[in-house]
Short mmCIF file of C-alpha atoms and ligand atoms in Angstrom, two decimals:
data_model
loop_
_atom_site.label_atom_id
_atom_site.label_comp_id
_atom_site.label_asym_id
_atom_site.label_seq_id
_atom_site.Cartn_x
_atom_site.Cartn_y
_atom_site.Cartn_z
CA MET P 3 -5.23 -27.36 -2.60
CA LYS P 4 -3.81 -26.28 1.15
CA ARG P 5 -2.16 -23.03 -1.13
CA LEU P 6 -5.72 -22.87 -1.75
CA ALA P 7 -7.48 -22.78 1.74
CA GLY P 8 -4.08 -20.64 2.62
CA LYS P 9 -4.85 -17.57 -0.44
CA SER P 10 -9.16 -18.23 0.99
CA LEU P 11 -7.68 -17.45 4.26
CA LEU P 12 -5.65 -14.33 3.66
CA TRP P 13 -8.34 -12.70 1.60
CA ILE P 14 -11.14 -13.46 4.11
CA MET P 15 -8.75 -11.93 7.16
CA LEU P 16 -7.92 -8.79 4.27
CA ALA P 17 -11.89 -8.65 3.89
CA VAL P 18 -12.95 -8.25 6.86
CA PRO P 19 -12.16 -4.91 8.30
CA GLY P 20 -13.20 -3.43 5.13
CA LEU P 21 -16.35 -5.30 5.13
CA TRP P 22 -16.99 -4.45 9.29
CA MET P 23 -16.73 -0.54 7.88
CA LEU P 24 -19.55 -1.23 5.38
CA TRP P 25 -21.74 -2.96 7.81
CA SER P 26 -20.82 -0.42 10.12
CA LEU P 27 -22.06 2.32 7.34
CA SER P 28 -25.08 0.46 6.67
CA GLN P 29 -25.74 0.49 10.22
CA ASN P 30 -25.88 3.79 10.26
CA ASP P 31 -23.08 3.42 13.46
CA VAL P 32 -20.86 5.53 11.68
CA LEU P 33 -20.78 8.43 8.96
CA ALA P 34 -18.83 7.82 5.40
CA MET P 35 -16.20 10.34 7.23
CA ASP P 36 -15.48 8.95 10.45
CA LEU P 37 -14.43 5.27 7.79
CA LEU P 38 -11.92 7.98 5.66
CA HIS P 39 -9.25 7.95 8.48
CA PRO P 40 -9.62 4.24 8.91
CA SER P 41 -9.62 3.09 5.36
CA GLY P 42 -6.46 5.08 4.50
CA GLU P 43 -4.12 3.99 7.47
CA THR P 44 -5.24 0.19 6.50
CA SER P 45 -4.22 0.69 2.50
CA ILE P 46 -0.86 2.48 3.34
CA ARG P 47 -0.22 0.13 6.06
CA LEU P 48 -0.94 -2.76 3.38
CA MET P 49 1.36 -1.27 0.76
CA ILE P 50 3.95 -0.73 3.43
CA VAL P 51 3.51 -4.72 4.48
CA ALA P 52 3.75 -5.74 0.74
CA MET P 53 6.77 -3.17 0.09
CA LEU P 54 9.22 -4.65 2.88
CA PRO P 55 10.15 -8.56 2.25
CA GLY P 56 11.65 -7.35 -0.59
CA PRO P 57 13.95 -5.26 0.80
CA LEU P 58 14.67 -7.85 4.44
CA SER P 59 14.92 -10.84 2.38
CA GLU P 60 17.67 -9.26 0.62
CA PHE P 61 19.52 -8.26 3.36
CA PHE P 62 18.33 -11.11 6.12
CA GLY P 63 18.57 -14.05 2.70
CA LEU P 64 15.80 -15.94 1.48
CA ASN P 65 13.83 -18.47 4.30
CA ARG P 66 10.30 -20.30 4.39
CA PHE P 67 9.15 -16.55 6.27
CA PHE P 68 10.49 -15.09 3.38
CA ARG P 69 9.24 -17.06 0.87
CA ILE P 70 5.59 -16.93 2.25
CA TRP P 71 5.39 -13.28 2.70
CA LEU P 72 7.06 -12.88 -0.76
CA ALA P 73 4.15 -15.05 -2.59
CA ILE P 74 1.29 -13.02 -0.87
CA ARG P 75 2.88 -10.13 -1.61
CA ARG P 76 0.78 -9.28 -4.68
CA ASN P 77 -2.52 -9.85 -2.84
CA LEU P 78 -0.98 -7.36 0.31
CA GLY P 79 -0.92 -5.01 -3.13
CA VAL P 80 -4.41 -5.51 -4.00
CA ALA P 81 -6.15 -5.70 -1.03
CA ALA P 82 -3.88 -1.79 -0.09
CA PHE P 83 -5.82 -0.51 -3.83
CA GLY P 84 -8.83 -1.83 -2.27
CA TYR P 85 -9.24 0.37 0.55
CA ALA P 86 -8.12 3.17 -1.52
CA LEU P 87 -11.11 2.60 -3.18
CA LEU P 88 -12.94 2.33 0.08
CA HIS P 89 -11.71 4.82 1.22
CA LEU P 90 -12.57 7.12 -2.37
CA LEU P 91 -15.90 5.98 -2.10
CA PHE P 92 -16.30 7.25 1.39
CA TYR P 93 -14.82 10.50 0.48
CA ILE P 94 -17.95 10.42 -2.39
CA LEU P 95 -20.49 9.73 0.31
CA ASP P 96 -19.07 11.91 2.47
CA MET P 97 -19.40 14.78 0.43
CA ASN P 98 -22.31 14.05 -1.90
CA SER P 99 -21.91 15.96 -4.66
CA ILE P 100 -19.33 16.09 -7.32
CA ALA P 101 -19.45 20.07 -7.89
CA ALA P 102 -17.88 20.33 -4.14
CA MET P 103 -15.23 17.63 -5.00
CA VAL P 104 -13.89 19.67 -7.82
CA ASP P 105 -14.18 22.73 -5.42
CA GLU P 106 -11.83 21.41 -3.04
CA LEU P 107 -9.74 19.63 -5.30
CA GLY P 108 -6.78 22.26 -5.56
CA LEU P 109 -5.96 21.90 -2.23
CA PRO P 110 -2.62 20.62 -1.94
CA GLY P 111 -5.18 16.94 1.04
CA ILE P 112 -7.03 16.49 -1.73
CA TRP P 113 -4.64 15.75 -5.21
CA THR P 114 -2.28 14.98 -3.02
CA GLY P 115 -4.87 12.19 -2.76
CA TRP P 116 -6.00 11.72 -5.90
CA LEU P 117 -2.51 11.52 -7.63
CA ALA P 118 -1.23 8.76 -4.74
CA PHE P 119 -5.17 6.90 -5.79
CA ALA P 120 -4.12 7.84 -9.94
CA LEU P 121 -0.57 6.42 -9.11
CA MET P 122 -1.62 3.02 -7.40
CA ILE P 123 -4.04 1.93 -10.74
CA PRO P 124 -1.81 1.17 -13.01
CA PRO P 125 0.14 -1.49 -10.74
CA ALA P 126 -3.23 -2.82 -9.88
CA ALA P 127 -4.15 -3.07 -13.30
CA ILE P 128 -1.92 -5.81 -13.56
CA SER P 129 -1.37 -7.47 -10.92
CA PHE P 130 -2.81 -10.58 -12.35
CA ASN P 131 -0.99 -13.59 -13.24
CA TYR P 132 -1.35 -13.21 -17.33
CA ALA P 133 -0.39 -9.86 -17.22
CA MET P 134 2.97 -10.37 -15.42
CA ARG P 135 3.84 -12.70 -18.01
CA LYS P 136 2.80 -10.17 -20.51
CA LEU P 137 4.97 -7.77 -19.79
CA GLY P 138 8.25 -9.69 -18.58
CA ARG P 139 10.37 -7.17 -17.14
CA ASN P 140 8.13 -4.19 -17.90
CA TRP P 141 5.80 -4.83 -15.26
CA LYS P 142 8.40 -4.53 -12.54
CA MET P 143 8.92 -1.12 -14.03
CA VAL P 144 5.42 0.02 -13.74
CA GLN P 145 5.00 -1.94 -10.22
CA ARG P 146 7.22 0.96 -9.17
CA LEU P 147 4.87 2.64 -9.58
CA VAL P 148 3.98 1.65 -5.28
CA TYR P 149 6.82 4.48 -4.61
CA PRO P 150 6.00 6.92 -4.77
CA ALA P 151 1.86 6.85 -4.22
CA LEU P 152 3.49 5.93 -0.84
CA ILE P 153 5.57 8.28 -0.49
CA ILE P 154 2.32 11.54 -1.77
CA GLY P 155 0.13 8.83 0.05
CA LEU P 156 1.76 9.81 3.47
CA GLY P 157 2.36 13.18 2.23
CA HIS P 158 -1.51 13.53 1.49
CA TRP P 159 -1.73 12.49 5.22
CA ILE P 160 0.42 14.40 6.52
CA LEU P 161 -1.36 17.03 5.30
CA LEU P 162 -4.47 16.64 6.11
CA ASP P 163 -3.61 15.20 9.85
CA TRP P 164 -1.62 18.51 10.42
CA ALA P 165 0.95 16.34 12.42
CA TRP P 166 4.16 14.20 10.54
CA GLN P 167 4.48 11.92 13.78
CA PRO P 168 1.70 9.45 12.44
CA ALA P 169 2.39 9.04 8.90
CA LEU P 170 6.92 8.95 9.57
CA ILE P 171 6.18 6.39 11.89
CA HIS P 172 3.95 4.17 9.81
CA LEU P 173 7.22 4.95 7.12
CA ALA P 174 9.89 3.97 9.74
CA PRO P 175 10.09 0.21 9.15
CA LEU P 176 10.10 0.65 5.36
CA ALA P 177 12.88 3.51 5.61
CA LEU P 178 14.78 1.28 7.55
CA ALA P 179 14.27 -2.03 5.81
CA TRP P 180 15.87 0.28 2.90
CA VAL P 181 18.77 1.24 4.30
CA LEU P 182 19.42 -2.33 5.89
CA ARG P 183 19.04 -3.11 1.95
CA SER P 184 21.69 -1.03 1.01
CA VAL P 185 23.95 -1.82 3.94
CA GLY P 186 23.78 -5.39 2.91
CA ARG P 187 24.69 -4.00 -1.03
CA SER P 188 27.61 -2.30 -0.49
CA ARG P 189 28.96 -4.47 1.47
CA ARG P 190 28.79 -7.43 -0.95
CA GLN P 191 30.01 -5.04 -3.72
CA ARG P 192 33.36 -4.41 -0.96
CA THR P 193 34.02 -8.45 -0.69
CA GLN P 194 33.53 -9.05 -4.26
CA ARG P 195 35.47 -5.24 -4.88
CA SER P 196 38.22 -7.16 -2.76
CA MET P 197 38.53 -10.74 -4.53
CA ALA P 198 38.95 -9.25 -7.39
C1 HEM T 3 -8.66 8.96 -4.25
C2 HEM T 3 -8.54 10.28 -3.32
C3 HEM T 3 -8.67 10.82 -2.13
C4 HEM T 3 -9.33 11.35 -1.71
C5 HEM T 3 -9.91 12.51 -2.27
C6 HEM T 3 -8.73 12.16 0.04
C7 HEM T 3 -9.23 12.49 0.61
C8 HEM T 3 -9.53 12.21 1.87
C9 HEM T 3 -10.00 13.38 2.91
C10 HEM T 3 -11.11 13.96 2.64
C11 HEM T 3 -9.53 12.74 4.35
C12 HEM T 3 -10.36 13.26 5.29
C13 HEM T 3 -9.33 14.28 6.33
C14 HEM T 3 -9.92 14.24 7.98
O1 HEM T 3 -9.72 13.07 8.60
O2 HEM T 3 -10.93 15.09 7.91
C15 HEM T 3 -8.37 11.63 4.21
C16 HEM T 3 -7.66 11.12 4.92
C17 HEM T 3 -6.85 9.86 4.87
N1 HEM T 3 -6.47 9.18 3.99
FE1 HEM T 3 -7.37 10.05 1.86
N2 HEM T 3 -8.00 10.38 -0.24
C18 HEM T 3 -8.09 9.96 -1.25
C19 HEM T 3 -6.89 9.10 -1.54
C20 HEM T 3 -6.11 8.60 -0.63
C21 HEM T 3 -5.21 7.13 -0.86
C22 HEM T 3 -4.75 6.58 -2.08
C23 HEM T 3 -4.42 6.85 0.45
C24 HEM T 3 -3.09 6.25 0.81
C25 HEM T 3 -2.29 5.92 0.46
C26 HEM T 3 -4.84 7.64 1.68
C27 HEM T 3 -4.86 8.02 2.92
C28 HEM T 3 -5.30 8.64 3.95
C29 HEM T 3 -4.53 8.26 5.24
C30 HEM T 3 -3.83 7.39 5.53
C31 HEM T 3 -5.68 9.16 5.58
C32 HEM T 3 -6.08 9.45 7.13
C33 HEM T 3 -5.93 11.28 7.81
C34 HEM T 3 -6.34 11.52 8.92
O3 HEM T 3 -5.21 11.10 9.79
O4 HEM T 3 -7.13 11.68 9.14
N3 HEM T 3 -6.07 9.06 0.50
N4 HEM T 3 -8.30 11.42 2.52
#
């Protein structure tokens, strides 16, 4: 019961920014193009927050905080996909023509977005418990598509923004967590070798 209440609260928190975007659009307070930045940025942020607890808990060790974070990371990943879908919806509304969308498909700033989105589909599609049980070890392999999705998503951001700083600042915490994890792994290997 407590768990269900916690998960419901989490989903409400995750949904509020998206619902706010849709509400503002429906009230004509903003244009669809104004929502491209916040929806894309929220998607990337959620992806990063979903990817952080793995390497951090490996380096610092499992504690209550990391256990909770790990337990909700699938929800964070699904929400990241939800915001990518919303981002696509705003793009479609902004373009308002399939021909115009096809026309700009060749632009690096655009096809990188589509590619990042396509890479997010398989992990999101198998994010439920049944698929996890059925796929076993393959499940993790499919989930690894989020790594190229994130990197290409950040590339998409750099290409559209004409500035690398915002995208790289977002990548920094994750890059640091990856460095810590590999430092931890090589330290453990050295200790094991010296004990052998
Ligand atoms: C589905 C295909 C996608 C298309 C067609 C697309 C297209 C666009 C467009 C047109 C913009 C606005 C650029 C501007 O401000 O003028 C944008 C911004 C952005 N997109 Fe995407 N996108 C796609 C997928 C994604 C995905 C999957 C992510 C995240 C993983 C993402 C992250 C971002 C971010 C962070 C921005 C903000 C860049 C800025 O500062 O303007 N996009 N996208």
